[in-house]
Amino acid sequence: GAGVSQSPRYKVTKRGQDVALRCDPISGHVSLYWYRQALGQGPEFLTYFNYEAQQDKSGLPNDRFSAERPEGSISTLTIQRTEQRDSAMYRCASSPTRDTQYFGPGTRLTVL
Amino acid sequence: SQQGEEDPQALSIQEGENATMNCSYKTSINNLQWYRQNSGRGLVHLILIRSNEREKHSGRLRVTLDTSKKSSSLLITASRAADTASYFCATDAGGAQKLVFGQGTRLTINP
């Protein structure tokens, strides 16, 4: 079956612009997670949802970052007024239970 | 912040040899997972071991967990060139639903 998909795969934007990153989880998965991964590092948690409810957003770096999952399926991570330090790989994962998380291919964000 | 620390940071071995990677973590856990990331690719789940388990096998993979030492090891036997990747351990950090990853071990298998 289809895995987690993310779009766009690559995004280049200018500093100060807003970006929206999309995640399509595996069908039927209750939980959806967002992580950010810097080069040479492991992923760092940003936020997660169970169904449409945002359960934990403690990893969001500041109020320029927000996420939603309005119908409990597709999720969007939005970064407002992007800065160069926001450049990273943004990864989405979904899971049917609390355990194994299945990751998408990621969106590589570059802020010029 | 990262909870786990993998050791070594990089490992280079000959094809056919065994590779062992270690992970240490700081807080209590319900389970620990290992993931593989090929260059430029996504994260692939390899194996999950629960806190009440000490050892688990999956094909050429063997994972051990020592909760008293807060450490885990991943052994890959009879390595292949396709095993070249970064390997990350991830914990649920006290039973939280989010995963906390280590910095990873970069494994290179030389033909």
PDB file of C-alpha atoms in Angstrom:
ATOM      1  CA  GLY A   1       0.000   0.000   0.000  1.00  0.00           C
ATOM      2  CA  ALA A   2       0.952   3.645  -0.230  1.00  0.00           C
ATOM      3  CA  GLY A   3       3.284   5.010   2.381  1.00  0.00           C
ATOM      4  CA  VAL A   4       3.495   8.474   3.879  1.00  0.00           C
ATOM      5  CA  SER A   5       3.866  11.121   1.216  1.00  0.00           C
ATOM      6  CA  GLN A   6       5.098  14.684   1.563  1.00  0.00           C
ATOM      7  CA  SER A   7       5.002  17.628  -0.772  1.00  0.00           C
ATOM      8  CA  PRO A   8       6.823  19.434  -2.054  1.00  0.00           C
ATOM      9  CA  ARG A   9       9.963  17.294  -1.891  1.00  0.00           C
ATOM     10  CA  TYR A  10      12.126  20.381  -2.280  1.00  0.00           C
ATOM     11  CA  LYS A  11      11.291  23.974  -1.452  1.00  0.00           C
ATOM     12  CA  VAL A  12      13.532  26.972  -1.985  1.00  0.00           C
ATOM     13  CA  THR A  13      12.228  30.251  -0.651  1.00  0.00           C
ATOM     14  CA  LYS A  14      13.471  33.691   0.171  1.00  0.00           C
ATOM     15  CA  ARG A  15      13.852  34.911   3.693  1.00  0.00           C
ATOM     16  CA  GLY A  16      10.649  36.455   4.968  1.00  0.00           C
ATOM     17  CA  GLN A  17       8.305  34.343   2.846  1.00  0.00           C
ATOM     18  CA  ASP A  18       5.776  31.926   4.293  1.00  0.00           C
ATOM     19  CA  VAL A  19       5.904  28.237   3.382  1.00  0.00           C
ATOM     20  CA  ALA A  20       3.412  25.400   3.784  1.00  0.00           C
ATOM     21  CA  LEU A  21       4.572  21.803   3.889  1.00  0.00           C
ATOM     22  CA  ARG A  22       2.074  19.028   3.355  1.00  0.00           C
ATOM     23  CA  CYS A  23       1.924  15.495   4.733  1.00  0.00           C
ATOM     24  CA  ASP A  24      -0.372  12.671   3.611  1.00  0.00           C
ATOM     25  CA  PRO A  25      -0.258   9.914   6.214  1.00  0.00           C
ATOM     26  CA  ILE A  26      -0.911   6.238   5.656  1.00  0.00           C
ATOM     27  CA  SER A  27      -4.657   5.751   5.365  1.00  0.00           C
ATOM     28  CA  GLY A  28      -6.267   5.000   8.683  1.00  0.00           C
ATOM     29  CA  HIS A  29      -3.312   5.987  10.830  1.00  0.00           C
ATOM     30  CA  VAL A  30      -4.482   7.774  13.940  1.00  0.00           C
ATOM     31  CA  SER A  31      -1.310   9.644  14.778  1.00  0.00           C
ATOM     32  CA  LEU A  32       0.728  12.046  12.698  1.00  0.00           C
ATOM     33  CA  TYR A  33       4.083  13.531  13.677  1.00  0.00           C
ATOM     34  CA  TRP A  34       6.337  16.304  12.408  1.00  0.00           C
ATOM     35  CA  TYR A  35      10.108  16.248  12.894  1.00  0.00           C
ATOM     36  CA  ARG A  36      12.946  18.449  11.694  1.00  0.00           C
ATOM     37  CA  GLN A  37      16.352  17.048  10.806  1.00  0.00           C
ATOM     38  CA  ALA A  38      19.516  19.056  10.383  1.00  0.00           C
ATOM     39  CA  LEU A  39      22.327  17.656   8.270  1.00  0.00           C
ATOM     40  CA  GLY A  40      24.275  15.000  10.135  1.00  0.00           C
ATOM     41  CA  GLN A  41      21.838  14.943  13.045  1.00  0.00           C
ATOM     42  CA  GLY A  42      18.923  12.809  14.106  1.00  0.00           C
ATOM     43  CA  PRO A  43      15.351  14.039  13.677  1.00  0.00           C
ATOM     44  CA  GLU A  44      13.996  16.379  16.346  1.00  0.00           C
ATOM     45  CA  PHE A  45      10.352  16.334  17.343  1.00  0.00           C
ATOM     46  CA  LEU A  46       8.182  19.310  16.467  1.00  0.00           C
ATOM     47  CA  THR A  47       4.563  18.356  17.094  1.00  0.00           C
ATOM     48  CA  TYR A  48       2.034  15.551  16.778  1.00  0.00           C
ATOM     49  CA  PHE A  49      -1.666  14.896  16.344  1.00  0.00           C
ATOM     50  CA  ASN A  50      -4.036  12.136  17.315  1.00  0.00           C
ATOM     51  CA  TYR A  51      -6.859  12.383  14.800  1.00  0.00           C
ATOM     52  CA  GLU A  52      -7.390  16.130  14.385  1.00  0.00           C
ATOM     53  CA  ALA A  53      -6.294  17.089  17.883  1.00  0.00           C
ATOM     54  CA  GLN A  54      -2.840  18.539  18.351  1.00  0.00           C
ATOM     55  CA  GLN A  55      -1.529  16.691  21.399  1.00  0.00           C
ATOM     56  CA  ASP A  56       1.923  18.129  21.841  1.00  0.00           C
ATOM     57  CA  LYS A  57       3.530  21.127  20.193  1.00  0.00           C
ATOM     58  CA  SER A  58       6.380  21.513  22.620  1.00  0.00           C
ATOM     59  CA  GLY A  59       8.984  21.018  19.888  1.00  0.00           C
ATOM     60  CA  LEU A  60       7.867  23.927  17.719  1.00  0.00           C
ATOM     61  CA  PRO A  61      10.792  26.397  17.896  1.00  0.00           C
ATOM     62  CA  ASN A  62       8.735  29.597  18.076  1.00  0.00           C
ATOM     63  CA  ASP A  63       5.397  31.081  17.135  1.00  0.00           C
ATOM     64  CA  ARG A  64       6.332  31.318  13.460  1.00  0.00           C
ATOM     65  CA  PHE A  65       5.747  27.582  13.275  1.00  0.00           C
ATOM     66  CA  SER A  66       2.259  26.108  13.302  1.00  0.00           C
ATOM     67  CA  ALA A  67       0.592  22.886  12.219  1.00  0.00           C
ATOM     68  CA  GLU A  68      -2.903  21.674  11.592  1.00  0.00           C
ATOM     69  CA  ARG A  69      -4.720  18.484  10.725  1.00  0.00           C
ATOM     70  CA  PRO A  70      -8.305  19.706  10.379  1.00  0.00           C
ATOM     71  CA  GLU A  71      -9.960  16.465   9.234  1.00  0.00           C
ATOM     72  CA  GLY A  72      -7.700  14.006  10.965  1.00  0.00           C
ATOM     73  CA  SER A  73      -5.876  13.007   7.810  1.00  0.00           C
ATOM     74  CA  ILE A  74      -3.689  15.406   5.803  1.00  0.00           C
ATOM     75  CA  SER A  75      -1.560  17.803   7.823  1.00  0.00           C
ATOM     76  CA  THR A  76       0.110  21.074   6.968  1.00  0.00           C
ATOM     77  CA  LEU A  77       3.149  22.542   8.702  1.00  0.00           C
ATOM     78  CA  THR A  78       3.366  26.278   8.121  1.00  0.00           C
ATOM     79  CA  ILE A  79       6.400  28.447   8.715  1.00  0.00           C
ATOM     80  CA  GLN A  80       5.788  32.170   8.595  1.00  0.00           C
ATOM     81  CA  ARG A  81       8.421  34.796   7.827  1.00  0.00           C
ATOM     82  CA  THR A  82      11.060  32.171   7.120  1.00  0.00           C
ATOM     83  CA  GLU A  83      14.623  32.665   8.284  1.00  0.00           C
ATOM     84  CA  GLN A  84      17.822  31.049   7.069  1.00  0.00           C
ATOM     85  CA  ARG A  85      18.040  28.992  10.263  1.00  0.00           C
ATOM     86  CA  ASP A  86      14.774  27.288   9.263  1.00  0.00           C
ATOM     87  CA  SER A  87      16.613  25.477   6.466  1.00  0.00           C
ATOM     88  CA  ALA A  88      16.430  21.737   7.161  1.00  0.00           C
ATOM     89  CA  MET A  89      14.734  18.489   6.184  1.00  0.00           C
ATOM     90  CA  TYR A  90      11.184  18.382   7.517  1.00  0.00           C
ATOM     91  CA  ARG A  91       9.908  14.876   8.065  1.00  0.00           C
ATOM     92  CA  CYS A  92       6.421  13.602   8.654  1.00  0.00           C
ATOM     93  CA  ALA A  93       5.519  10.245  10.147  1.00  0.00           C
ATOM     94  CA  SER A  94       2.307   8.421  10.925  1.00  0.00           C
ATOM     95  CA  SER A  95       1.426   5.499  13.143  1.00  0.00           C
ATOM     96  CA  PRO A  96      -1.610   3.327  13.805  1.00  0.00           C
ATOM     97  CA  THR A  97      -0.723   2.992  17.482  1.00  0.00           C
ATOM     98  CA  ARG A  98       1.718   4.507  19.923  1.00  0.00           C
ATOM     99  CA  ASP A  99       4.626   2.415  18.686  1.00  0.00           C
ATOM    100  CA  THR A 100       6.181   2.166  15.245  1.00  0.00           C
ATOM    101  CA  GLN A 101       6.223   5.380  13.242  1.00  0.00           C
ATOM    102  CA  TYR A 102       6.406   5.270   9.441  1.00  0.00           C
ATOM    103  CA  PHE A 103       8.256   8.154   7.894  1.00  0.00           C
ATOM    104  CA  GLY A 104       7.742   9.973   4.638  1.00  0.00           C
ATOM    105  CA  PRO A 105      10.563  11.036   2.288  1.00  0.00           C
ATOM    106  CA  GLY A 106      10.751  14.506   3.777  1.00  0.00           C
ATOM    107  CA  THR A 107      10.696  18.038   2.408  1.00  0.00           C
ATOM    108  CA  ARG A 108      14.064  19.719   1.983  1.00  0.00           C
ATOM    109  CA  LEU A 109      13.563  23.415   2.811  1.00  0.00           C
ATOM    110  CA  THR A 110      16.179  25.944   1.814  1.00  0.00           C
ATOM    111  CA  VAL A 111      15.761  29.559   2.861  1.00  0.00           C
ATOM    112  CA  LEU A 112      17.943  31.963   0.943  1.00  0.00           C
TER     113      LEU A 112
ATOM    114  CA  SER B   1      17.194  18.097  22.709  1.00  0.00           C
ATOM    115  CA  GLN B   2      18.493  14.654  21.824  1.00  0.00           C
ATOM    116  CA  GLN B   3      18.159  11.872  24.351  1.00  0.00           C
ATOM    117  CA  GLY B   4      20.147   9.102  22.769  1.00  0.00           C
ATOM    118  CA  GLU B   5      23.785   8.979  21.959  1.00  0.00           C
ATOM    119  CA  GLU B   6      25.052   6.494  19.421  1.00  0.00           C
ATOM    120  CA  ASP B   7      28.507   5.063  19.530  1.00  0.00           C
ATOM    121  CA  PRO B   8      30.547   5.049  17.395  1.00  0.00           C
ATOM    122  CA  GLN B   9      29.629   8.103  15.339  1.00  0.00           C
ATOM    123  CA  ALA B  10      31.105   6.408  12.279  1.00  0.00           C
ATOM    124  CA  LEU B  11      32.026   2.806  11.505  1.00  0.00           C
ATOM    125  CA  SER B  12      33.698   1.374   8.420  1.00  0.00           C
ATOM    126  CA  ILE B  13      34.013  -2.393   7.909  1.00  0.00           C
ATOM    127  CA  GLN B  14      34.531  -4.935   5.157  1.00  0.00           C
ATOM    128  CA  GLU B  15      31.623  -6.668   3.497  1.00  0.00           C
ATOM    129  CA  GLY B  16      30.787  -9.878   5.310  1.00  0.00           C
ATOM    130  CA  GLU B  17      31.937  -8.648   8.710  1.00  0.00           C
ATOM    131  CA  ASN B  18      29.573  -7.949  11.594  1.00  0.00           C
ATOM    132  CA  ALA B  19      28.734  -4.380  12.630  1.00  0.00           C
ATOM    133  CA  THR B  20      27.812  -3.370  16.163  1.00  0.00           C
ATOM    134  CA  MET B  21      26.356   0.001  17.092  1.00  0.00           C
ATOM    135  CA  ASN B  22      25.474   1.173  20.578  1.00  0.00           C
ATOM    136  CA  CYS B  23      22.932   3.602  21.908  1.00  0.00           C
ATOM    137  CA  SER B  24      22.617   5.153  25.345  1.00  0.00           C
ATOM    138  CA  TYR B  25      19.653   7.100  26.623  1.00  0.00           C
ATOM    139  CA  LYS B  26      18.787   9.140  29.683  1.00  0.00           C
ATOM    140  CA  THR B  27      15.208   8.640  30.837  1.00  0.00           C
ATOM    141  CA  SER B  28      12.997   5.615  31.434  1.00  0.00           C
ATOM    142  CA  ILE B  29      11.380   4.154  28.344  1.00  0.00           C
ATOM    143  CA  ASN B  30       8.558   1.879  27.251  1.00  0.00           C
ATOM    144  CA  ASN B  31      10.313   0.898  24.063  1.00  0.00           C
ATOM    145  CA  LEU B  32      13.344   1.618  21.922  1.00  0.00           C
ATOM    146  CA  GLN B  33      13.430   1.546  18.149  1.00  0.00           C
ATOM    147  CA  TRP B  34      16.151   1.441  15.524  1.00  0.00           C
ATOM    148  CA  TYR B  35      15.827   3.195  12.163  1.00  0.00           C
ATOM    149  CA  ARG B  36      17.993   3.216   9.047  1.00  0.00           C
ATOM    150  CA  GLN B  37      18.491   6.166   6.747  1.00  0.00           C
ATOM    151  CA  ASN B  38      20.174   5.713   3.403  1.00  0.00           C
ATOM    152  CA  SER B  39      21.889   8.730   1.895  1.00  0.00           C
ATOM    153  CA  GLY B  40      19.250  11.171   0.735  1.00  0.00           C
ATOM    154  CA  ARG B  41      16.405   8.832   1.591  1.00  0.00           C
ATOM    155  CA  GLY B  42      13.742   8.512   4.239  1.00  0.00           C
ATOM    156  CA  LEU B  43      13.893   6.786   7.591  1.00  0.00           C
ATOM    157  CA  VAL B  44      13.057   3.099   7.552  1.00  0.00           C
ATOM    158  CA  HIS B  45      11.929   1.325  10.697  1.00  0.00           C
ATOM    159  CA  LEU B  46      14.064  -1.724  11.485  1.00  0.00           C
ATOM    160  CA  ILE B  47      13.043  -3.116  14.843  1.00  0.00           C
ATOM    161  CA  LEU B  48      11.282  -2.227  18.088  1.00  0.00           C
ATOM    162  CA  ILE B  49      12.222  -3.677  21.462  1.00  0.00           C
ATOM    163  CA  ARG B  50      10.082  -3.173  24.538  1.00  0.00           C
ATOM    164  CA  SER B  51      11.413  -2.355  27.978  1.00  0.00           C
ATOM    165  CA  ASN B  52      10.549  -5.834  29.278  1.00  0.00           C
ATOM    166  CA  GLU B  53      12.517  -7.515  26.494  1.00  0.00           C
ATOM    167  CA  ARG B  54      16.262  -8.103  26.565  1.00  0.00           C
ATOM    168  CA  GLU B  55      16.940  -9.313  23.040  1.00  0.00           C
ATOM    169  CA  LYS B  56      15.164  -9.386  19.712  1.00  0.00           C
ATOM    170  CA  HIS B  57      16.055 -10.728  16.278  1.00  0.00           C
ATOM    171  CA  SER B  58      14.917  -9.842  12.789  1.00  0.00           C
ATOM    172  CA  GLY B  59      16.764 -11.472   9.910  1.00  0.00           C
ATOM    173  CA  ARG B  60      20.401 -10.379  10.135  1.00  0.00           C
ATOM    174  CA  LEU B  61      19.590  -7.873  12.875  1.00  0.00           C
ATOM    175  CA  ARG B  62      19.962  -8.507  16.583  1.00  0.00           C
ATOM    176  CA  VAL B  63      19.016  -5.886  19.137  1.00  0.00           C
ATOM    177  CA  THR B  64      19.711  -5.998  22.853  1.00  0.00           C
ATOM    178  CA  LEU B  65      18.367  -3.738  25.561  1.00  0.00           C
ATOM    179  CA  ASP B  66      19.750  -3.212  29.050  1.00  0.00           C
ATOM    180  CA  THR B  67      17.391  -0.929  30.958  1.00  0.00           C
ATOM    181  CA  SER B  68      19.610  -0.934  34.047  1.00  0.00           C
ATOM    182  CA  LYS B  69      22.385   0.647  31.999  1.00  0.00           C
ATOM    183  CA  LYS B  70      19.995   2.592  29.767  1.00  0.00           C
ATOM    184  CA  SER B  71      21.675   1.220  26.690  1.00  0.00           C
ATOM    185  CA  SER B  72      20.934  -0.781  23.556  1.00  0.00           C
ATOM    186  CA  SER B  73      23.009  -2.351  20.823  1.00  0.00           C
ATOM    187  CA  LEU B  74      22.266  -3.180  17.200  1.00  0.00           C
ATOM    188  CA  LEU B  75      24.229  -5.985  15.582  1.00  0.00           C
ATOM    189  CA  ILE B  76      24.137  -6.501  11.827  1.00  0.00           C
ATOM    190  CA  THR B  77      25.621  -9.839  10.840  1.00  0.00           C
ATOM    191  CA  ALA B  78      27.224 -10.710   7.511  1.00  0.00           C
ATOM    192  CA  SER B  79      27.135  -7.109   6.341  1.00  0.00           C
ATOM    193  CA  ARG B  80      26.401  -6.188   2.728  1.00  0.00           C
ATOM    194  CA  ALA B  81      27.149  -3.092   0.691  1.00  0.00           C
ATOM    195  CA  ALA B  82      23.436  -2.239   0.832  1.00  0.00           C
ATOM    196  CA  ASP B  83      23.697  -1.895   4.617  1.00  0.00           C
ATOM    197  CA  THR B  84      25.677   1.317   4.115  1.00  0.00           C
ATOM    198  CA  ALA B  85      23.528   3.941   5.839  1.00  0.00           C
ATOM    199  CA  SER B  86      23.063   5.947   9.004  1.00  0.00           C
ATOM    200  CA  TYR B  87      21.462   4.098  11.889  1.00  0.00           C
ATOM    201  CA  PHE B  88      19.478   5.883  14.589  1.00  0.00           C
ATOM    202  CA  CYS B  89      18.052   4.716  17.870  1.00  0.00           C
ATOM    203  CA  ALA B  90      14.875   6.371  19.082  1.00  0.00           C
ATOM    204  CA  THR B  91      13.092   6.173  22.412  1.00  0.00           C
ATOM    205  CA  ASP B  92       9.678   7.148  23.655  1.00  0.00           C
ATOM    206  CA  ALA B  93      11.336   9.021  26.532  1.00  0.00           C
ATOM    207  CA  GLY B  94       9.252   8.082  29.508  1.00  0.00           C
ATOM    208  CA  GLY B  95       6.314   6.763  27.603  1.00  0.00           C
ATOM    209  CA  ALA B  96       5.625   9.889  25.598  1.00  0.00           C
ATOM    210  CA  GLN B  97       4.170   9.337  22.159  1.00  0.00           C
ATOM    211  CA  LYS B  98       6.872  11.365  20.406  1.00  0.00           C
ATOM    212  CA  LEU B  99      10.224   9.796  19.537  1.00  0.00           C
ATOM    213  CA  VAL B 100      13.534  11.157  20.718  1.00  0.00           C
ATOM    214  CA  PHE B 101      16.387  10.269  18.359  1.00  0.00           C
ATOM    215  CA  GLY B 102      20.093   9.967  18.853  1.00  0.00           C
ATOM    216  CA  GLN B 103      22.596  11.535  16.486  1.00  0.00           C
ATOM    217  CA  GLY B 104      23.170   8.312  14.598  1.00  0.00           C
ATOM    218  CA  THR B 105      26.005   6.042  13.543  1.00  0.00           C
ATOM    219  CA  ARG B 106      27.246   6.340   9.979  1.00  0.00           C
ATOM    220  CA  LEU B 107      28.008   2.804   8.770  1.00  0.00           C
ATOM    221  CA  THR B 108      30.065   2.204   5.632  1.00  0.00           C
ATOM    222  CA  ILE B 109      30.442  -1.286   4.201  1.00  0.00           C
ATOM    223  CA  ASN B 110      33.476  -1.618   1.949  1.00  0.00           C
ATOM    224  CA  PRO B 111      33.349  -4.184  -0.883  1.00  0.00           C
TER     225      PRO B 111
END
